[in-house]
mmCIF file of C-alpha atoms and ligand atoms in Angstrom:
data_model
loop_
_atom_site.group_PDB
_atom_site.id
_atom_site.type_symbol
_atom_site.label_atom_id
_atom_site.label_comp_id
_atom_site.label_asym_id
_atom_site.label_seq_id
_atom_site.Cartn_x
_atom_site.Cartn_y
_atom_site.Cartn_z
ATOM 1 C CA MET A 1 112.320 25.724 136.191
ATOM 2 C CA ASN A 2 114.559 28.174 134.356
ATOM 3 C CA SER A 3 113.561 31.758 133.841
ATOM 4 C CA PHE A 4 112.305 32.564 130.373
ATOM 5 C CA ALA A 5 111.705 35.405 127.944
ATOM 6 C CA ILE A 6 109.110 36.070 125.296
ATOM 7 C CA GLY A 7 110.185 36.605 121.725
ATOM 8 C CA VAL A 8 107.918 38.352 119.242
ATOM 9 C CA ASP A 9 108.491 38.327 115.488
ATOM 10 C CA LEU A 10 106.308 40.996 113.919
ATOM 11 C CA GLY A 11 106.447 40.518 110.171
ATOM 12 C CA GLY A 12 104.428 42.109 107.406
ATOM 13 C CA THR A 13 102.158 39.051 107.295
ATOM 14 C CA ASN A 14 102.673 36.998 110.458
ATOM 15 C CA LEU A 15 102.806 37.795 114.144
ATOM 16 C CA ARG A 16 104.651 35.030 115.969
ATOM 17 C CA ILE A 17 105.205 34.771 119.688
ATOM 18 C CA ALA A 18 107.261 32.243 121.662
ATOM 19 C CA ALA A 19 108.127 31.709 125.300
ATOM 20 C CA VAL A 20 111.699 30.423 125.386
ATOM 21 C CA ASP A 21 113.696 29.482 128.477
ATOM 22 C CA THR A 22 117.334 30.397 129.038
ATOM 23 C CA THR A 23 118.520 27.060 127.599
ATOM 24 C CA GLY A 24 116.665 27.722 124.323
ATOM 25 C CA LYS A 25 113.793 25.349 125.055
ATOM 26 C CA VAL A 26 110.502 26.533 123.556
ATOM 27 C CA LEU A 27 107.754 26.491 126.195
ATOM 28 C CA GLU A 28 105.067 27.686 123.834
ATOM 29 C CA LYS A 29 104.860 29.072 120.326
ATOM 30 C CA ILE A 30 101.932 30.744 118.584
ATOM 31 C CA SER A 31 101.513 32.201 115.138
ATOM 32 C CA THR A 32 98.734 34.428 113.889
ATOM 33 C CA ASP A 33 97.951 36.806 111.061
ATOM 34 C CA ALA A 34 99.672 40.134 111.792
ATOM 35 C CA GLU A 35 96.841 42.103 110.133
ATOM 36 C CA VAL A 36 99.056 45.188 109.981
ATOM 37 C CA ALA A 37 96.551 46.764 107.599
ATOM 38 C CA ARG A 38 94.141 47.145 110.540
ATOM 39 C CA GLY A 39 96.495 49.678 112.018
ATOM 40 C CA ARG A 40 99.004 50.108 114.777
ATOM 41 C CA ASP A 41 96.598 50.141 117.726
ATOM 42 C CA TYR A 42 94.929 46.918 116.617
ATOM 43 C CA VAL A 43 98.286 45.148 116.173
ATOM 44 C CA LEU A 44 99.554 46.355 119.560
ATOM 45 C CA ASP A 45 96.312 45.242 121.286
ATOM 46 C CA GLU A 46 96.567 41.797 119.691
ATOM 47 C CA MET A 47 100.249 41.471 120.486
ATOM 48 C CA CYS A 48 99.855 42.500 124.117
ATOM 49 C CA ASN A 49 96.835 40.250 124.681
ATOM 50 C CA ARG A 50 98.635 37.238 123.283
ATOM 51 C CA VAL A 51 101.861 37.948 125.135
ATOM 52 C CA ARG A 52 99.844 38.298 128.346
ATOM 53 C CA THR A 53 98.225 34.898 127.766
ATOM 54 C CA VAL A 54 101.563 33.167 127.117
ATOM 55 C CA ALA A 55 103.340 34.957 129.994
ATOM 56 C CA GLY A 56 100.482 34.148 132.364
ATOM 57 C CA LYS A 57 100.990 30.419 131.810
ATOM 58 C CA PHE A 58 104.634 30.325 132.844
ATOM 59 C CA GLY A 59 105.336 33.637 134.497
ATOM 60 C CA GLY A 60 104.994 32.864 138.224
ATOM 61 C CA ASP A 61 107.727 33.820 140.697
ATOM 62 C CA GLY A 62 109.115 36.588 138.512
ATOM 63 C CA ARG A 63 110.582 34.149 136.042
ATOM 64 C CA LEU A 64 109.784 36.359 133.018
ATOM 65 C CA THR A 65 112.967 38.279 132.192
ATOM 66 C CA GLY A 66 111.351 40.446 129.527
ATOM 67 C CA ILE A 67 110.077 40.656 125.991
ATOM 68 C CA GLY A 68 112.121 41.032 122.826
ATOM 69 C CA ILE A 69 110.386 42.188 119.659
ATOM 70 C CA GLY A 70 111.839 41.882 116.161
ATOM 71 C CA VAL A 71 110.440 44.585 113.891
ATOM 72 C CA PRO A 72 111.077 45.090 110.162
ATOM 73 C CA GLY A 73 112.447 48.597 110.345
ATOM 74 C CA ILE A 74 115.030 50.934 111.754
ATOM 75 C CA ILE A 75 114.886 51.108 115.531
ATOM 76 C CA ASP A 76 116.109 53.897 117.767
ATOM 77 C CA ARG A 77 117.295 51.870 120.735
ATOM 78 C CA GLN A 78 117.550 54.799 123.115
ATOM 79 C CA THR A 79 114.020 56.074 122.617
ATOM 80 C CA GLY A 80 112.328 52.796 121.637
ATOM 81 C CA LEU A 81 110.870 54.314 118.482
ATOM 82 C CA VAL A 82 110.454 52.661 115.099
ATOM 83 C CA HIS A 83 111.834 55.226 112.655
ATOM 84 C CA GLU A 84 111.402 53.640 109.251
ATOM 85 C CA SER A 85 109.260 50.622 108.491
ATOM 86 C CA PRO A 86 107.663 50.303 105.062
ATOM 87 C CA ASN A 87 105.605 47.309 106.304
ATOM 88 C CA LEU A 88 104.246 49.139 109.338
ATOM 89 C CA PRO A 89 102.631 52.359 108.171
ATOM 90 C CA GLY A 90 101.573 54.574 111.054
ATOM 91 C CA TRP A 91 104.255 53.315 113.449
ATOM 92 C CA ARG A 92 106.764 56.010 112.659
ATOM 93 C CA ASP A 93 107.930 57.881 115.743
ATOM 94 C CA TYR A 94 105.283 56.262 117.962
ATOM 95 C CA PRO A 95 106.686 55.266 121.398
ATOM 96 C CA VAL A 96 106.198 51.527 120.736
ATOM 97 C CA ARG A 97 108.519 50.243 123.463
ATOM 98 C CA ASP A 98 107.238 52.493 126.233
ATOM 99 C CA GLU A 99 103.635 51.785 125.331
ATOM 100 C CA ILE A 100 104.156 47.990 125.435
ATOM 101 C CA GLU A 101 106.105 48.266 128.696
ATOM 102 C CA ARG A 102 103.304 50.310 130.191
ATOM 103 C CA ARG A 103 100.733 47.721 129.196
ATOM 104 C CA LEU A 104 102.685 44.590 130.107
ATOM 105 C CA ARG A 105 104.718 45.949 133.011
ATOM 106 C CA THR A 106 107.949 44.273 131.997
ATOM 107 C CA ASN A 107 111.225 45.061 130.259
ATOM 108 C CA VAL A 108 110.738 45.358 126.464
ATOM 109 C CA ILE A 109 113.527 45.449 123.875
ATOM 110 C CA LEU A 110 112.933 46.325 120.231
ATOM 111 C CA GLU A 111 115.311 45.117 117.563
ATOM 112 C CA ASN A 112 115.533 45.173 113.786
ATOM 113 C CA ASP A 113 114.257 41.810 112.499
ATOM 114 C CA ALA A 114 117.415 40.906 110.544
ATOM 115 C CA ASN A 115 119.554 41.634 113.608
ATOM 116 C CA ALA A 116 117.232 39.445 115.688
ATOM 117 C CA ALA A 117 117.584 36.617 113.126
ATOM 118 C CA ALA A 118 121.390 36.883 113.288
ATOM 119 C CA LEU A 119 121.286 36.699 117.085
ATOM 120 C CA GLY A 120 118.974 33.668 116.909
ATOM 121 C CA GLU A 121 121.342 31.797 114.573
ATOM 122 C CA LYS A 122 124.229 32.745 116.843
ATOM 123 C CA TRP A 123 122.487 31.467 119.948
ATOM 124 C CA LEU A 124 120.887 28.208 118.769
ATOM 125 C CA GLY A 125 121.628 27.789 115.069
ATOM 126 C CA ALA A 126 124.504 27.691 112.612
ATOM 127 C CA GLY A 127 126.640 30.086 114.674
ATOM 128 C CA SER A 128 126.342 28.432 118.072
ATOM 129 C CA GLN A 129 130.036 27.387 118.053
ATOM 130 C CA VAL A 130 131.505 30.772 117.082
ATOM 131 C CA SER A 131 131.523 34.081 118.928
ATOM 132 C CA ASP A 132 131.490 36.321 115.837
ATOM 133 C CA MET A 133 129.360 35.943 112.727
ATOM 134 C CA CYS A 134 127.606 37.782 109.961
ATOM 135 C CA MET A 135 124.198 36.829 108.587
ATOM 136 C CA LEU A 136 122.470 37.686 105.346
ATOM 137 C CA THR A 137 118.714 37.046 105.204
ATOM 138 C CA LEU A 138 117.481 36.662 101.627
ATOM 139 C CA GLY A 139 113.739 37.326 101.673
ATOM 140 C CA THR A 140 111.535 39.919 99.994
ATOM 141 C CA GLY A 141 114.534 42.178 100.596
ATOM 142 C CA VAL A 142 118.015 41.361 101.867
ATOM 143 C CA GLY A 143 118.578 41.886 105.570
ATOM 144 C CA GLY A 144 121.888 41.776 107.377
ATOM 145 C CA GLY A 145 123.147 41.370 110.901
ATOM 146 C CA LEU A 146 126.543 41.363 112.568
ATOM 147 C CA VAL A 147 127.085 39.538 115.830
ATOM 148 C CA LEU A 148 130.441 40.385 117.388
ATOM 149 C CA ASP A 149 131.578 38.817 120.637
ATOM 150 C CA GLY A 150 128.092 37.350 121.034
ATOM 151 C CA LYS A 151 126.313 40.684 120.732
ATOM 152 C CA ILE A 152 124.558 42.497 117.907
ATOM 153 C CA TRP A 153 126.758 45.249 116.487
ATOM 154 C CA HIS A 154 124.517 48.303 116.262
ATOM 155 C CA GLY A 155 126.891 51.014 115.111
ATOM 156 C CA MET A 156 126.498 54.604 116.188
ATOM 157 C CA THR A 157 122.750 55.040 115.658
ATOM 158 C CA GLY A 158 121.518 51.451 115.408
ATOM 159 C CA MET A 159 121.749 51.344 111.624
ATOM 160 C CA ALA A 160 124.749 49.007 111.275
ATOM 161 C CA GLY A 161 124.409 45.781 109.324
ATOM 162 C CA GLU A 162 122.411 47.105 106.358
ATOM 163 C CA LEU A 163 124.273 44.583 104.219
ATOM 164 C CA GLY A 164 121.481 44.367 101.643
ATOM 165 C CA HIS A 165 122.307 47.931 100.629
ATOM 166 C CA THR A 166 125.977 47.423 99.914
ATOM 167 C CA THR A 167 126.768 48.093 96.265
ATOM 168 C CA VAL A 168 127.502 45.136 93.994
ATOM 169 C CA ASP A 169 127.021 46.972 90.664
ATOM 170 C CA PRO A 170 127.889 50.684 90.449
ATOM 171 C CA ASP A 171 125.452 51.382 87.584
ATOM 172 C CA GLY A 172 122.912 48.759 88.531
ATOM 173 C CA ILE A 173 119.214 48.639 89.296
ATOM 174 C CA LYS A 174 117.781 51.532 91.298
ATOM 175 C CA CYS A 175 117.016 50.615 94.899
ATOM 176 C CA GLY A 176 114.358 51.973 97.276
ATOM 177 C CA CYS A 177 117.154 53.267 99.532
ATOM 178 C CA GLY A 178 118.248 55.759 96.848
ATOM 179 C CA ASN A 179 121.382 53.888 95.733
ATOM 180 C CA ARG A 180 121.915 51.907 92.535
ATOM 181 C CA GLY A 181 123.072 48.310 92.346
ATOM 182 C CA CYS A 182 122.392 47.253 95.954
ATOM 183 C CA LEU A 183 122.794 43.553 96.798
ATOM 184 C CA GLU A 184 119.056 43.493 97.559
ATOM 185 C CA GLN A 185 118.336 44.168 93.872
ATOM 186 C CA TYR A 186 120.148 40.937 92.880
ATOM 187 C CA ALA A 187 119.789 38.426 95.715
ATOM 188 C CA SER A 188 116.258 38.830 97.116
ATOM 189 C CA ALA A 189 113.130 36.871 96.160
ATOM 190 C CA THR A 190 111.922 40.081 94.504
ATOM 191 C CA ALA A 191 115.122 40.208 92.431
ATOM 192 C CA VAL A 192 114.831 36.544 91.376
ATOM 193 C CA LYS A 193 111.341 37.218 90.086
ATOM 194 C CA ARG A 194 112.426 40.419 88.329
ATOM 195 C CA MET A 195 115.248 38.609 86.557
ATOM 196 C CA ALA A 196 112.827 35.870 85.468
ATOM 197 C CA LEU A 197 110.362 38.427 84.062
ATOM 198 C CA GLU A 198 113.217 40.136 82.197
ATOM 199 C CA ALA A 199 114.351 36.825 80.674
ATOM 200 C CA ILE A 200 110.757 36.016 79.679
ATOM 201 C CA SER A 201 110.215 39.435 78.074
ATOM 202 C CA ARG A 202 113.434 39.008 76.080
ATOM 203 C CA GLY A 203 112.006 35.718 74.788
ATOM 204 C CA GLU A 204 114.924 33.809 76.266
ATOM 205 C CA ALA A 205 113.071 31.683 78.804
ATOM 206 C CA PRO A 206 110.294 29.605 77.184
ATOM 207 C CA GLU A 207 109.916 27.203 80.117
ATOM 208 C CA LEU A 208 109.703 30.059 82.634
ATOM 209 C CA ALA A 209 107.098 31.710 80.380
ATOM 210 C CA LYS A 210 105.045 28.489 80.474
ATOM 211 C CA ALA A 211 105.391 28.345 84.256
ATOM 212 C CA MET A 212 104.088 31.900 84.442
ATOM 213 C CA ASP A 213 101.134 31.004 82.230
ATOM 214 C CA ARG A 214 100.271 28.291 84.754
ATOM 215 C CA ASP A 215 100.750 30.625 87.742
ATOM 216 C CA PRO A 216 101.074 34.367 87.064
ATOM 217 C CA GLU A 217 102.536 34.878 90.553
ATOM 218 C CA LEU A 218 105.719 33.030 89.477
ATOM 219 C CA SER A 219 107.343 32.800 92.922
ATOM 220 C CA SER A 220 111.093 32.610 93.454
ATOM 221 C CA LYS A 221 110.438 29.087 94.765
ATOM 222 C CA ALA A 222 108.848 28.095 91.430
ATOM 223 C CA ILE A 223 111.816 29.618 89.575
ATOM 224 C CA TYR A 224 114.180 27.593 91.772
ATOM 225 C CA GLN A 225 112.207 24.433 90.975
ATOM 226 C CA MET A 226 112.795 25.151 87.279
ATOM 227 C CA ALA A 227 116.504 25.569 88.000
ATOM 228 C CA ALA A 228 116.516 22.274 89.896
ATOM 229 C CA GLN A 229 115.023 20.663 86.757
ATOM 230 C CA ARG A 230 118.026 22.041 84.870
ATOM 231 C CA ASP A 231 116.182 24.751 82.957
ATOM 232 C CA GLU A 232 119.142 26.817 81.753
ATOM 233 C CA PRO A 233 117.588 30.341 81.954
ATOM 234 C CA ALA A 234 116.410 29.604 85.521
ATOM 235 C CA ARG A 235 119.865 28.310 86.433
ATOM 236 C CA GLN A 236 121.409 31.461 84.998
ATOM 237 C CA ILE A 237 119.257 33.598 87.319
ATOM 238 C CA PHE A 238 120.611 31.794 90.381
ATOM 239 C CA ARG A 239 124.158 32.040 89.055
ATOM 240 C CA ALA A 240 123.589 35.819 88.948
ATOM 241 C CA VAL A 241 122.285 35.675 92.545
ATOM 242 C CA GLY A 242 125.419 33.748 93.544
ATOM 243 C CA GLN A 243 127.728 36.169 91.783
ATOM 244 C CA SER A 244 126.194 39.187 93.555
ATOM 245 C CA LEU A 245 126.292 37.421 96.915
ATOM 246 C CA GLY A 246 129.910 36.486 96.248
ATOM 247 C CA ILE A 247 130.891 40.103 95.555
ATOM 248 C CA ALA A 248 129.212 41.289 98.761
ATOM 249 C CA LEU A 249 130.660 38.439 100.836
ATOM 250 C CA ALA A 250 134.186 38.922 99.456
ATOM 251 C CA ASN A 251 134.042 42.514 100.694
ATOM 252 C CA LEU A 252 132.660 41.487 104.079
ATOM 253 C CA ILE A 253 135.316 38.773 104.474
ATOM 254 C CA ASN A 254 138.100 41.228 103.625
ATOM 255 C CA VAL A 255 136.738 43.778 106.086
ATOM 256 C CA PHE A 256 135.865 41.554 109.042
ATOM 257 C CA ASN A 257 137.810 38.276 108.779
ATOM 258 C CA LEU A 258 135.006 36.568 110.752
ATOM 259 C CA PRO A 259 134.922 32.795 111.266
ATOM 260 C CA MET A 260 131.384 32.458 109.881
ATOM 261 C CA TYR A 261 128.993 33.976 107.335
ATOM 262 C CA VAL A 262 125.447 32.573 107.476
ATOM 263 C CA ILE A 263 122.876 32.805 104.696
ATOM 264 C CA GLY A 264 119.210 32.481 105.622
ATOM 265 C CA GLY A 265 115.782 33.503 104.386
ATOM 266 C CA GLY A 266 113.569 31.816 101.800
ATOM 267 C CA VAL A 267 115.985 32.254 98.880
ATOM 268 C CA ALA A 268 118.650 30.324 100.835
ATOM 269 C CA ASN A 269 116.606 27.209 99.988
ATOM 270 C CA ALA A 270 118.071 27.615 96.482
ATOM 271 C CA TRP A 271 121.562 27.121 97.992
ATOM 272 C CA ASP A 272 122.652 24.418 95.546
ATOM 273 C CA ALA A 273 121.667 26.656 92.604
ATOM 274 C CA PHE A 274 123.603 29.761 93.718
ATOM 275 C CA ALA A 275 126.374 28.511 96.022
ATOM 276 C CA PRO A 276 128.875 27.369 93.326
ATOM 277 C CA ALA A 277 128.830 30.796 91.614
ATOM 278 C CA MET A 278 128.959 32.506 95.013
ATOM 279 C CA LEU A 279 132.006 30.560 96.204
ATOM 280 C CA ASN A 280 133.727 31.004 92.848
ATOM 281 C CA GLU A 281 133.255 34.774 93.091
ATOM 282 C CA ILE A 282 134.517 34.877 96.676
ATOM 283 C CA GLN A 283 137.621 32.893 95.711
ATOM 284 C CA LYS A 284 138.317 35.307 92.857
ATOM 285 C CA ARG A 285 137.845 38.462 94.913
ATOM 286 C CA SER A 286 138.921 37.832 98.507
ATOM 287 C CA PHE A 287 142.521 36.996 99.341
ATOM 288 C CA VAL A 288 141.464 36.800 102.978
ATOM 289 C CA TYR A 289 139.106 33.976 101.970
ATOM 290 C CA THR A 290 141.675 32.094 99.911
ATOM 291 C CA ALA A 291 144.072 32.310 102.879
ATOM 292 C CA THR A 292 141.437 30.916 105.248
ATOM 293 C CA ALA A 293 139.219 28.688 103.063
ATOM 294 C CA PRO A 294 138.422 25.293 104.539
ATOM 295 C CA SER A 295 140.609 22.615 102.988
ATOM 296 C CA ARG A 296 137.723 20.253 102.418
ATOM 297 C CA ASN A 297 135.596 20.384 99.298
ATOM 298 C CA ALA A 298 133.909 23.785 99.568
ATOM 299 C CA MET A 299 130.495 22.403 98.711
ATOM 300 C CA GLN A 300 130.561 20.177 101.766
ATOM 301 C CA ILE A 301 131.005 23.099 104.121
ATOM 302 C CA GLU A 302 127.327 23.757 104.439
ATOM 303 C CA LYS A 303 126.735 20.244 105.725
ATOM 304 C CA SER A 304 129.075 20.784 108.627
ATOM 305 C CA ASN A 305 128.430 23.045 111.555
ATOM 306 C CA ASP A 306 131.362 21.636 113.431
ATOM 307 C CA GLY A 307 133.021 24.845 114.514
ATOM 308 C CA ALA A 308 135.591 22.986 116.587
ATOM 309 C CA SER A 309 137.254 21.208 113.666
ATOM 310 C CA SER A 310 137.389 24.302 111.464
ATOM 311 C CA ARG A 311 138.002 27.065 113.955
ATOM 312 C CA GLN A 312 140.618 28.847 111.869
ATOM 313 C CA SER A 313 138.664 28.626 108.613
ATOM 314 C CA THR A 314 136.185 31.007 107.046
ATOM 315 C CA ILE A 315 132.893 29.095 107.028
ATOM 316 C CA ILE A 316 130.108 30.119 104.667
ATOM 317 C CA THR A 317 127.001 28.181 105.512
ATOM 318 C CA ARG A 318 123.233 28.016 105.384
ATOM 319 C CA ALA A 319 121.179 29.135 108.364
ATOM 320 C CA SER A 320 119.741 26.238 110.337
ATOM 321 C CA LEU A 321 116.724 27.650 112.216
ATOM 322 C CA GLY A 322 114.591 28.560 109.198
ATOM 323 C CA SER A 323 111.917 31.135 109.929
ATOM 324 C CA ASP A 324 112.363 30.653 113.699
ATOM 325 C CA ALA A 325 115.716 32.462 113.779
ATOM 326 C CA GLY A 326 114.140 35.877 114.366
ATOM 327 C CA LEU A 327 111.799 34.516 117.028
ATOM 328 C CA PHE A 328 114.630 32.892 119.012
ATOM 329 C CA GLY A 329 116.797 35.981 118.597
ATOM 330 C CA ALA A 330 114.009 38.220 119.878
ATOM 331 C CA ALA A 331 113.570 35.993 122.933
ATOM 332 C CA ARG A 332 117.321 36.097 123.543
ATOM 333 C CA LEU A 333 117.382 39.912 123.688
ATOM 334 C CA PRO A 334 116.075 40.440 127.248
ATOM 335 C CA MET A 335 118.407 37.688 128.496
ATOM 336 C CA ILE A 336 121.564 39.485 127.364
ATOM 337 C CA THR A 337 120.709 43.156 127.003
ATOM 338 C CA ILE A 338 121.394 45.855 129.529
ATOM 339 C CA ARG A 339 119.049 48.606 128.466
ATOM 340 C CA VAL A 340 120.606 51.770 127.049
ATOM 341 C CA GLN A 341 119.118 54.579 129.139
ATOM 342 C CA SER A 342 119.877 58.185 129.725
ATOM 343 C CA PRO A 343 121.115 58.657 133.286
ATOM 344 C CA THR A 344 118.444 59.625 135.772
ATOM 345 C CA PRO A 345 119.240 62.445 138.199
ATOM 346 C CA GLN A 346 120.028 61.310 141.756
HETATM 347 ZN ZN1 ZN B 1 119.541 49.843 98.581
#
């Protein structure tokens, strides 16, 4: 049997763990409530117990290469600390990596969850045929990851790839990061809902108002369903999402000239509602894109992951692993990472 690694995806709501071998085959996958509200020590106990159970099943003969953990926050890779994580109160500056290594006695690698998702799509998903790619994850917020030459690009302090906080409107909506007009404020599930509430309060969206009467939660999924039923105000919201994504992507394409840009996360399920506006915006704003756009009908691009036939084209496509991208990426980490360590004295 091949050696394997354990990937952990620690989200705000779910804790998911998978044992994945070096070919990408899933040996076991479990999902449980993360219960982050019960505190750091509880979550770490649960995580370690479950990892131990999974590792114990397959881990004979030293076949476990390590554990990769995707965490929603900013990671200091040298110290193994979680610096900023709004979803994980009480984790700040706690030695998460060292504590898990001590308990499980194996190599542990922490990674930002959006970076892990990008690595997962690179390894087994939409990006498996290219060596460089960029991924945007459209969820509650907008996460970003850059994979260059098969590896996550971390930047100087591990903060690279914060693509959700690139500016798409200089005087736009205030963002939690301190900036105004971040992509996250226009292309996340939170933003879709905000735009729907604004349209309702202006009295411009009677069908959306009725949908909210039926379900006050009014999820971005429900708003997309209205768009799919050709409700014009709902469609307009996704055109705005597409326009903002297009501005951000045009900049990224001009900067990086990568072969592939992948869009994942829950909001990516509304692809057909936002993609035309997104591609239109990219065509208007990026001469690098127009010089490298696939010759086929642009809307068919997402159906093709055939990197070989379009190697010299800029491909903009949907992610293909769904919510498993981060889990696979986390498992991939110990297989490819040489740990950054300060030199030990001889
Ligand atoms: Zn921001």
